[in-house]
PDB file of C-alpha atoms and ligand atoms in Angstrom:
ATOM      1  CA  MET A 115     112.153-100.892 -15.631  1.00 83.00           C
ATOM      2  CA  ARG A 116     108.857-101.365 -18.211  1.00 97.00           C
ATOM      3  CA  LYS A 117     108.625 -97.556 -19.736  1.00 97.00           C
ATOM      4  CA  PRO A 118     104.930 -96.973 -20.004  1.00 98.00           C
ATOM      5  CA  PHE A 119     103.244 -96.352 -23.019  1.00 98.00           C
ATOM      6  CA  ILE A 120      99.943 -94.611 -24.270  1.00 98.00           C
ATOM      7  CA  ALA A 121      98.192 -94.904 -27.581  1.00 98.00           C
ATOM      8  CA  GLY A 122      95.472 -93.358 -29.067  1.00 98.00           C
ATOM      9  CA  ASN A 123      93.225 -95.712 -31.319  1.00 98.00           C
ATOM     10  CA  TRP A 124      91.167 -93.470 -33.440  1.00 98.00           C
ATOM     11  CA  LYS A 125      89.279 -95.612 -34.913  1.00 98.00           C
ATOM     12  CA  MET A 126      86.915 -94.123 -37.794  1.00 98.00           C
ATOM     13  CA  TYR A 127      87.231 -90.368 -36.466  1.00 98.00           C
ATOM     14  CA  LYS A 128      89.372 -87.881 -38.137  1.00 98.00           C
ATOM     15  CA  THR A 129      89.808 -86.405 -41.081  1.00 98.00           C
ATOM     16  CA  PRO A 130      93.592 -85.609 -42.230  1.00 98.00           C
ATOM     17  CA  ALA A 131      92.468 -81.818 -41.909  1.00 98.00           C
ATOM     18  CA  GLU A 132      91.499 -82.568 -38.031  1.00 98.00           C
ATOM     19  CA  THR A 133      94.238 -84.223 -37.522  1.00 98.00           C
ATOM     20  CA  GLY A 134      96.246 -81.311 -38.348  1.00 98.00           C
ATOM     21  CA  GLU A 135      94.162 -79.087 -35.721  1.00 98.00           C
ATOM     22  CA  PHE A 136      94.593 -82.183 -33.207  1.00 98.00           C
ATOM     23  CA  PHE A 137      98.676 -82.489 -33.450  1.00 98.00           C
ATOM     24  CA  GLN A 138      98.630 -78.503 -32.833  1.00 98.00           C
ATOM     25  CA  HIS A 139      96.674 -78.987 -29.737  1.00 98.00           C
ATOM     26  CA  LEU A 140      98.692 -81.981 -28.281  1.00 98.00           C
ATOM     27  CA  VAL A 141     102.173 -81.604 -29.098  1.00 98.00           C
ATOM     28  CA  PRO A 142     102.682 -77.988 -26.225  1.00 97.00           C
ATOM     29  CA  LEU A 143     100.426 -80.007 -23.718  1.00 98.00           C
ATOM     30  CA  ILE A 144     102.648 -83.071 -23.714  1.00 97.00           C
ATOM     31  CA  GLU A 145     106.221 -82.088 -24.353  1.00 93.00           C
ATOM     32  CA  LYS A 146     107.341 -82.777 -21.106  1.00 91.00           C
ATOM     33  CA  THR A 147     106.241 -86.435 -21.306  1.00 94.00           C
ATOM     34  CA  LYS A 148     109.111 -88.969 -20.663  1.00 95.00           C
ATOM     35  CA  ILE A 149     106.757 -92.034 -21.068  1.00 97.00           C
ATOM     36  CA  ASP A 150     105.974 -93.672 -25.091  1.00 98.00           C
ATOM     37  CA  VAL A 151     102.990 -92.076 -26.195  1.00 98.00           C
ATOM     38  CA  ALA A 152     101.435 -93.114 -30.138  1.00 98.00           C
ATOM     39  CA  ILE A 153      98.256 -91.913 -32.159  1.00 98.00           C
ATOM     40  CA  CYS A 154      96.913 -94.648 -34.687  1.00 99.00           C
ATOM     41  CA  PRO A 155      94.809 -92.473 -36.918  1.00 98.00           C
ATOM     42  CA  PRO A 156      92.872 -93.742 -39.891  1.00 98.00           C
ATOM     43  CA  PHE A 157      94.959 -94.922 -42.980  1.00 98.00           C
ATOM     44  CA  ILE A 158      94.046 -91.727 -44.886  1.00 98.00           C
ATOM     45  CA  ALA A 159      95.237 -89.670 -41.824  1.00 98.00           C
ATOM     46  CA  ILE A 160      98.235 -91.383 -41.125  1.00 98.00           C
ATOM     47  CA  GLU A 161     101.258 -89.435 -43.589  1.00 98.00           C
ATOM     48  CA  THR A 162      99.321 -85.681 -42.032  1.00 98.00           C
ATOM     49  CA  ALA A 163      99.690 -87.226 -37.996  1.00 98.00           C
ATOM     50  CA  ILE A 164     103.613 -88.146 -39.139  1.00 98.00           C
ATOM     51  CA  THR A 165     104.197 -84.855 -40.374  1.00 98.00           C
ATOM     52  CA  MET A 166     102.742 -82.883 -37.605  1.00 98.00           C
ATOM     53  CA  ALA A 167     104.635 -85.390 -35.184  1.00 97.00           C
ATOM     54  CA  LYS A 168     108.227 -84.864 -36.435  1.00 96.00           C
ATOM     55  CA  GLY A 169     110.517 -83.644 -34.176  1.00 94.00           C
ATOM     56  CA  THR A 170     108.292 -84.596 -31.520  1.00 96.00           C
ATOM     57  CA  LEU A 171     108.319 -87.809 -29.605  1.00 93.00           C
ATOM     58  CA  ILE A 172     105.052 -89.035 -30.591  1.00 98.00           C
ATOM     59  CA  GLY A 173     105.061 -91.944 -32.378  1.00 98.00           C
ATOM     60  CA  ILE A 174     102.118 -93.268 -34.788  1.00 98.00           C
ATOM     61  CA  GLY A 175     100.745 -96.711 -35.626  1.00 98.00           C
ATOM     62  CA  ALA A 176      97.974 -97.699 -37.948  1.00 98.00           C
ATOM     63  CA  GLN A 177      94.878 -99.222 -36.765  1.00 98.00           C
ATOM     64  CA  ASN A 178      95.530-102.635 -39.163  1.00 98.00           C
ATOM     65  CA  VAL A 179      97.737-104.306 -41.876  1.00 98.00           C
ATOM     66  CA  TYR A 180      97.178-106.998 -44.241  1.00 98.00           C
ATOM     67  CA  TRP A 181     100.240-109.773 -43.990  1.00 98.00           C
ATOM     68  CA  GLU A 182     101.511-110.550 -47.279  1.00 98.00           C
ATOM     69  CA  GLU A 183     104.115-108.126 -49.113  1.00 96.00           C
ATOM     70  CA  GLU A 184     101.822-106.677 -52.229  1.00 97.00           C
ATOM     71  CA  GLY A 185      99.222-108.254 -54.273  1.00 98.00           C
ATOM     72  CA  ALA A 186      95.695-108.447 -55.680  1.00 98.00           C
ATOM     73  CA  TYR A 187      94.104-107.994 -51.784  1.00 98.00           C
ATOM     74  CA  THR A 188      92.134-104.832 -52.868  1.00 98.00           C
ATOM     75  CA  GLY A 189      91.530-102.569 -49.463  1.00 97.00           C
ATOM     76  CA  GLU A 190      94.219-103.640 -47.984  1.00 98.00           C
ATOM     77  CA  VAL A 191      97.622-102.192 -46.826  1.00 98.00           C
ATOM     78  CA  SER A 192     100.845-104.241 -46.190  1.00 98.00           C
ATOM     79  CA  PRO A 193     103.826-103.708 -43.297  1.00 98.00           C
ATOM     80  CA  SER A 194     106.063-102.377 -45.855  1.00 98.00           C
ATOM     81  CA  MET A 195     103.791 -99.516 -46.828  1.00 98.00           C
ATOM     82  CA  LEU A 196     103.614 -98.567 -43.014  1.00 98.00           C
ATOM     83  CA  VAL A 197     107.464 -98.731 -43.009  1.00 98.00           C
ATOM     84  CA  SER A 198     107.412 -96.544 -46.665  1.00 98.00           C
ATOM     85  CA  ILE A 199     106.188 -93.565 -44.356  1.00 97.00           C
ATOM     86  CA  GLY A 200     107.372 -93.639 -41.299  1.00 96.00           C
ATOM     87  CA  CYS A 201     104.585 -96.017 -39.401  1.00 98.00           C
ATOM     88  CA  GLN A 202     106.362 -97.057 -36.047  1.00 98.00           C
ATOM     89  CA  TYR A 203     103.027 -99.310 -34.716  1.00 98.00           C
ATOM     90  CA  SER A 204     100.282-101.356 -35.977  1.00 98.00           C
ATOM     91  CA  ILE A 205      97.274-102.565 -33.866  1.00 98.00           C
ATOM     92  CA  VAL A 206      96.101-106.182 -34.554  1.00 98.00           C
ATOM     93  CA  GLY A 207      93.460-108.145 -33.671  1.00 98.00           C
ATOM     94  CA  HIS A 208      91.244-105.559 -32.092  1.00 98.00           C
ATOM     95  CA  SER A 209      87.865-106.732 -30.639  1.00 98.00           C
ATOM     96  CA  GLU A 210      85.748-104.658 -33.392  1.00 97.00           C
ATOM     97  CA  ARG A 211      87.810-106.180 -35.837  1.00 98.00           C
ATOM     98  CA  ARG A 212      87.468-109.410 -34.452  1.00 97.00           C
ATOM     99  CA  GLN A 213      83.629-108.803 -33.941  1.00 96.00           C
ATOM    100  CA  LEU A 214      82.753-107.427 -37.412  1.00 98.00           C
ATOM    101  CA  PHE A 215      85.469-108.105 -39.596  1.00 98.00           C
ATOM    102  CA  GLY A 216      86.012-111.454 -38.631  1.00 97.00           C
ATOM    103  CA  GLU A 217      89.577-111.574 -37.591  1.00 98.00           C
ATOM    104  CA  THR A 218      90.731-114.498 -35.986  1.00 98.00           C
ATOM    105  CA  ASN A 219      93.397-115.713 -33.805  1.00 98.00           C
ATOM    106  CA  GLU A 220      94.970-117.211 -36.648  1.00 98.00           C
ATOM    107  CA  THR A 221      95.037-113.850 -38.626  1.00 98.00           C
ATOM    108  CA  VAL A 222      96.180-111.806 -35.811  1.00 98.00           C
ATOM    109  CA  HIS A 223      99.238-114.168 -36.042  1.00 98.00           C
ATOM    110  CA  LYS A 224      99.684-113.871 -39.407  1.00 98.00           C
ATOM    111  CA  LYS A 225      99.884-110.134 -39.014  1.00 98.00           C
ATOM    112  CA  VAL A 226     101.971-109.961 -35.962  1.00 98.00           C
ATOM    113  CA  LYS A 227     104.921-112.253 -37.654  1.00 97.00           C
ATOM    114  CA  ALA A 228     104.576-110.022 -40.796  1.00 98.00           C
ATOM    115  CA  LEU A 229     105.038-106.509 -38.421  1.00 98.00           C
ATOM    116  CA  LEU A 230     107.992-107.852 -36.801  1.00 97.00           C
ATOM    117  CA  LYS A 231     109.772-108.659 -40.367  1.00 97.00           C
ATOM    118  CA  HIS A 232     109.190-105.343 -40.889  1.00 98.00           C
ATOM    119  CA  ARG A 233     109.998-104.129 -37.675  1.00 97.00           C
ATOM    120  CA  VAL A 234     107.031-102.548 -37.208  1.00 98.00           C
ATOM    121  CA  THR A 235     105.652-103.461 -33.333  1.00 98.00           C
ATOM    122  CA  PRO A 236     102.075-104.601 -33.359  1.00 98.00           C
ATOM    123  CA  ILE A 237      99.859-103.917 -30.409  1.00 98.00           C
ATOM    124  CA  VAL A 238      97.708-107.034 -29.735  1.00 98.00           C
ATOM    125  CA  CYS A 239      94.701-107.008 -28.538  1.00 98.00           C
ATOM    126  CA  VAL A 240      93.043-109.276 -26.264  1.00 98.00           C
ATOM    127  CA  GLY A 241      89.854-109.734 -24.107  1.00 98.00           C
ATOM    128  CA  GLU A 242      86.837-110.774 -23.242  1.00 97.00           C
ATOM    129  CA  THR A 243      83.049-110.337 -23.921  1.00 95.00           C
ATOM    130  CA  LEU A 244      80.785-109.872 -20.939  1.00 93.00           C
ATOM    131  CA  ALA A 245      79.284-113.233 -21.511  1.00 94.00           C
ATOM    132  CA  GLU A 246      82.508-114.701 -21.061  1.00 96.00           C
ATOM    133  CA  ARG A 247      83.778-112.937 -18.233  1.00 94.00           C
ATOM    134  CA  GLU A 248      79.996-113.902 -16.614  1.00 92.00           C
ATOM    135  CA  LYS A 249      81.168-117.598 -16.994  1.00 96.00           C
ATOM    136  CA  GLY A 250      84.200-116.907 -15.215  1.00 96.00           C
ATOM    137  CA  SER A 251      86.141-117.739 -18.316  1.00 97.00           C
ATOM    138  CA  THR A 252      87.805-114.075 -18.670  1.00 97.00           C
ATOM    139  CA  ASN A 253      91.787-115.721 -18.159  1.00 98.00           C
ATOM    140  CA  THR A 254      91.443-118.742 -20.688  1.00 98.00           C
ATOM    141  CA  VAL A 255      89.803-116.805 -23.356  1.00 98.00           C
ATOM    142  CA  CYS A 256      92.881-114.269 -22.900  1.00 98.00           C
ATOM    143  CA  GLU A 257      95.332-117.250 -22.456  1.00 98.00           C
ATOM    144  CA  THR A 258      93.850-119.005 -25.940  1.00 98.00           C
ATOM    145  CA  GLN A 259      94.144-115.590 -27.525  1.00 98.00           C
ATOM    146  CA  ILE A 260      97.588-114.862 -26.622  1.00 98.00           C
ATOM    147  CA  LYS A 261      98.524-118.500 -27.379  1.00 98.00           C
ATOM    148  CA  GLN A 262      96.826-118.891 -30.762  1.00 98.00           C
ATOM    149  CA  GLY A 263      98.184-114.937 -31.652  1.00 98.00           C
ATOM    150  CA  LEU A 264     101.647-115.375 -30.607  1.00 98.00           C
ATOM    151  CA  ALA A 265     102.613-118.980 -31.438  1.00 92.00           C
ATOM    152  CA  GLY A 266     106.167-120.173 -32.537  1.00 92.00           C
ATOM    153  CA  LEU A 267     107.558-116.279 -31.856  1.00 97.00           C
ATOM    154  CA  THR A 268     110.933-116.551 -30.707  1.00 97.00           C
ATOM    155  CA  ALA A 269     111.726-114.835 -27.540  1.00 96.00           C
ATOM    156  CA  LYS A 270     113.300-112.206 -28.999  1.00 95.00           C
ATOM    157  CA  GLU A 271     110.510-111.672 -31.409  1.00 96.00           C
ATOM    158  CA  ALA A 272     108.394-111.369 -28.363  1.00 97.00           C
ATOM    159  CA  GLU A 273     110.385-108.676 -26.526  1.00 94.00           C
ATOM    160  CA  GLY A 274     109.611-106.280 -29.346  1.00 91.00           C
ATOM    161  CA  LEU A 275     105.501-106.654 -28.862  1.00 97.00           C
ATOM    162  CA  VAL A 276     103.078-104.820 -26.859  1.00 98.00           C
ATOM    163  CA  ILE A 277      99.659-106.614 -25.550  1.00 98.00           C
ATOM    164  CA  ALA A 278      96.584-104.469 -24.744  1.00 98.00           C
ATOM    165  CA  TYR A 279      94.261-106.128 -22.187  1.00 98.00           C
ATOM    166  CA  GLU A 280      90.821-104.634 -23.745  1.00 97.00           C
ATOM    167  CA  PRO A 281      87.136-106.397 -21.641  1.00 97.00           C
ATOM    168  CA  ILE A 282      85.249-106.077 -24.634  1.00 95.00           C
ATOM    169  CA  TRP A 283      82.075-104.552 -22.131  1.00 92.00           C
ATOM    170  CA  ALA A 284      84.556-101.740 -21.488  1.00 92.00           C
ATOM    171  CA  ILE A 285      85.058-100.631 -24.776  1.00 91.00           C
ATOM    172  CA  GLY A 286      82.961 -97.061 -25.193  1.00 87.00           C
ATOM    173  CA  THR A 287      80.641 -98.200 -22.735  1.00 88.00           C
ATOM    174  CA  GLY A 288      81.815 -96.253 -20.087  1.00 84.00           C
ATOM    175  CA  LYS A 289      82.314 -98.861 -17.881  1.00 82.00           C
ATOM    176  CA  THR A 290      86.126 -99.624 -16.712  1.00 81.00           C
ATOM    177  CA  ALA A 291      87.218-102.899 -15.378  1.00 84.00           C
ATOM    178  CA  SER A 292      88.574-101.871 -11.868  1.00 93.00           C
ATOM    179  CA  ALA A 293      91.768-101.240 -11.537  1.00 95.00           C
ATOM    180  CA  GLN A 294      92.511-104.294  -9.499  1.00 96.00           C
ATOM    181  CA  GLU A 295      90.514-106.339 -12.024  1.00 95.00           C
ATOM    182  CA  ALA A 296      92.352-104.882 -14.852  1.00 96.00           C
ATOM    183  CA  GLY A 297      95.246-105.699 -13.028  1.00 97.00           C
ATOM    184  CA  GLU A 298      94.766-109.216 -11.947  1.00 97.00           C
ATOM    185  CA  THR A 299      94.003-109.972 -15.614  1.00 98.00           C
ATOM    186  CA  ILE A 300      96.981-108.787 -16.974  1.00 98.00           C
ATOM    187  CA  GLY A 301      98.577-110.104 -14.214  1.00 98.00           C
ATOM    188  CA  TYR A 302      97.995-113.419 -16.005  1.00 98.00           C
ATOM    189  CA  ILE A 303      98.426-112.826 -19.042  1.00 98.00           C
ATOM    190  CA  ARG A 304     102.118-111.973 -18.289  1.00 98.00           C
ATOM    191  CA  LYS A 305     102.125-115.264 -16.270  1.00 98.00           C
ATOM    192  CA  VAL A 306     101.011-116.798 -19.584  1.00 98.00           C
ATOM    193  CA  LEU A 307     103.581-115.091 -21.629  1.00 98.00           C
ATOM    194  CA  GLY A 308     106.242-115.917 -19.056  1.00 98.00           C
ATOM    195  CA  ASP A 309     105.293-120.309 -19.912  1.00 97.00           C
ATOM    196  CA  LEU A 310     105.673-119.072 -23.561  1.00 97.00           C
ATOM    197  CA  PHE A 311     108.690-116.967 -23.976  1.00 97.00           C
ATOM    198  CA  GLY A 312     110.328-117.466 -20.204  1.00 97.00           C
ATOM    199  CA  LYS A 313     109.629-115.209 -16.925  1.00 97.00           C
ATOM    200  CA  ALA A 314     112.969-112.512 -18.228  1.00 97.00           C
ATOM    201  CA  VAL A 315     111.015-112.081 -21.556  1.00 97.00           C
ATOM    202  CA  ALA A 316     107.532-111.400 -20.033  1.00 98.00           C
ATOM    203  CA  ASP A 317     108.833-109.160 -17.303  1.00 97.00           C
ATOM    204  CA  LYS A 318     109.705-106.811 -20.588  1.00 97.00           C
ATOM    205  CA  ILE A 319     106.923-106.913 -22.809  1.00 98.00           C
ATOM    206  CA  ARG A 320     104.520-104.040 -21.847  1.00 98.00           C
ATOM    207  CA  ILE A 321     100.834-104.947 -21.508  1.00 98.00           C
ATOM    208  CA  GLN A 322      97.766-101.987 -21.556  1.00 98.00           C
ATOM    209  CA  TYR A 323      94.617-101.618 -20.463  1.00 97.00           C
ATOM    210  CA  GLY A 324      91.934-100.986 -22.499  1.00 97.00           C
ATOM    211  CA  GLY A 325      88.473-100.140 -22.389  1.00 96.00           C
ATOM    212  CA  SER A 326      87.093 -96.220 -21.115  1.00 94.00           C
ATOM    213  CA  VAL A 327      90.297 -94.897 -19.633  1.00 96.00           C
ATOM    214  CA  LYS A 328      89.769 -91.428 -18.993  1.00 96.00           C
ATOM    215  CA  PRO A 329      91.786 -88.455 -17.452  1.00 97.00           C
ATOM    216  CA  GLY A 330      90.143 -89.623 -13.905  1.00 97.00           C
ATOM    217  CA  ASN A 331      90.841 -93.360 -14.065  1.00 96.00           C
ATOM    218  CA  ILE A 332      94.515 -93.197 -15.682  1.00 97.00           C
ATOM    219  CA  LYS A 333      95.974 -92.933 -11.989  1.00 97.00           C
ATOM    220  CA  GLU A 334      94.647 -95.958 -10.302  1.00 97.00           C
ATOM    221  CA  LEU A 335      94.946 -98.051 -13.456  1.00 97.00           C
ATOM    222  CA  MET A 336      99.038 -97.093 -13.638  1.00 97.00           C
ATOM    223  CA  GLU A 337      99.313 -97.580  -9.856  1.00 97.00           C
ATOM    224  CA  GLN A 338      99.156-101.437 -11.164  1.00 97.00           C
ATOM    225  CA  PRO A 339     102.077-103.274 -10.941  1.00 97.00           C
ATOM    226  CA  ASP A 340     101.350-105.389 -14.396  1.00 97.00           C
ATOM    227  CA  ILE A 341      99.772-102.358 -15.934  1.00 98.00           C
ATOM    228  CA  ASP A 342     102.442-100.462 -18.175  1.00 98.00           C
ATOM    229  CA  GLY A 343      99.863 -98.057 -19.943  1.00 98.00           C
ATOM    230  CA  ALA A 344      96.950 -97.586 -21.978  1.00 98.00           C
ATOM    231  CA  LEU A 345      95.162 -98.432 -25.496  1.00 98.00           C
ATOM    232  CA  VAL A 346      92.609 -94.972 -25.447  1.00 98.00           C
ATOM    233  CA  GLY A 347      89.567 -94.525 -27.680  1.00 98.00           C
ATOM    234  CA  GLY A 348      87.414 -92.027 -27.389  1.00 97.00           C
ATOM    235  CA  ALA A 349      89.696 -89.591 -24.762  1.00 98.00           C
ATOM    236  CA  SER A 350      92.071 -89.912 -27.472  1.00 98.00           C
ATOM    237  CA  LEU A 351      89.978 -87.720 -29.952  1.00 98.00           C
ATOM    238  CA  LYS A 352      90.252 -84.375 -27.625  1.00 98.00           C
ATOM    239  CA  ALA A 353      93.909 -83.146 -27.207  1.00 98.00           C
ATOM    240  CA  GLU A 354      93.059 -82.076 -23.818  1.00 98.00           C
ATOM    241  CA  ASP A 355      91.861 -85.017 -22.556  1.00 98.00           C
ATOM    242  CA  PHE A 356      94.764 -87.389 -24.528  1.00 98.00           C
ATOM    243  CA  ALA A 357      97.136 -84.934 -22.853  1.00 98.00           C
ATOM    244  CA  ALA A 358      95.756 -85.399 -19.475  1.00 98.00           C
ATOM    245  CA  ILE A 359      96.110 -89.003 -19.957  1.00 98.00           C
ATOM    246  CA  VAL A 360      99.401 -89.362 -21.022  1.00 98.00           C
ATOM    247  CA  ASN A 361     100.431 -86.519 -18.221  1.00 98.00           C
ATOM    248  CA  TYR A 362      98.743 -88.706 -15.323  1.00 96.00           C
ATOM    249  CA  SER A 363     101.699 -88.780 -13.438  1.00 92.00           C
ATOM    250  CA  GLU A 364     101.851 -85.156 -12.882  1.00 87.00           C
TER     251      GLU A 364
HETATM  252  P1  LIG B 484      87.359 -96.678 -25.602  1.00 95.65           P
HETATM  253  O1  LIG B 484      88.193 -97.418 -26.471  1.00 95.65           O
HETATM  254  O2  LIG B 484      88.524 -95.811 -24.816  1.00 95.65           O
HETATM  255  O3  LIG B 484      86.497 -95.723 -26.121  1.00 95.65           O
HETATM  256  O4  LIG B 484      86.184 -97.792 -24.616  1.00 95.65           O
HETATM  257  C1  LIG B 484      89.404 -98.055 -26.151  1.00 95.65           C
HETATM  258  C2  LIG B 484      89.763 -99.083 -27.602  1.00 95.65           C
HETATM  259  O5  LIG B 484      88.583 -99.797 -27.936  1.00 95.65           O
HETATM  260  O6  LIG B 484      91.123 -99.110 -27.781  1.00 95.65           O
END
């Protein structure tokens, strides 16, 4: 009932020229996919990605956004600017933004509201540090991030969200949460969403796993009943690897 959704987060990699080359490789490799697929390049390559993805089922997203419409906000990009070039998604609250650029649950909340107003789908990232996991507070950390980040949304608004559970200790480290661990935490996140918006809505929200997803581990992750897809960093930079992840069920 929930359509799987696999998205690539390119972080600060690839110029427009490299983006063009990537899509030339990727498009024929995932022609037959029946799942939702997106790529989130750096801002300067989004337009190239959109041009290259025209006529395919690949959606394009940003990695960040600001919540104001326009104004004196040096270095920022608004939701309506994303819409103006055909951007469908934006990642919000990635742990790198939380740790390096001062993103908080409060700014996540403002960004989610602003994106929904413009019908851009937020991909809201949550996840615990290694210290938090070792203390046994994974569930409470994710719960707080979800509750504060999504405070006051209507059930209708919540239905359109994508959540990405990304344990910080598994990002870019080669360490993946076991499929079972990831599935359990994602199950808990769905329960929290149910408390906030009702079970019927929580059952519609797609929750991705992220953190060292590779062609070799995607299948067992996707076998977990609550895992609806993946947010892929490093392995989304190579068309062959990303295609192998998208085509996990073949
Ligand atoms: P990774 O990154 O796949 O390189 O671990 C995932 C992410 O940060 O979204």
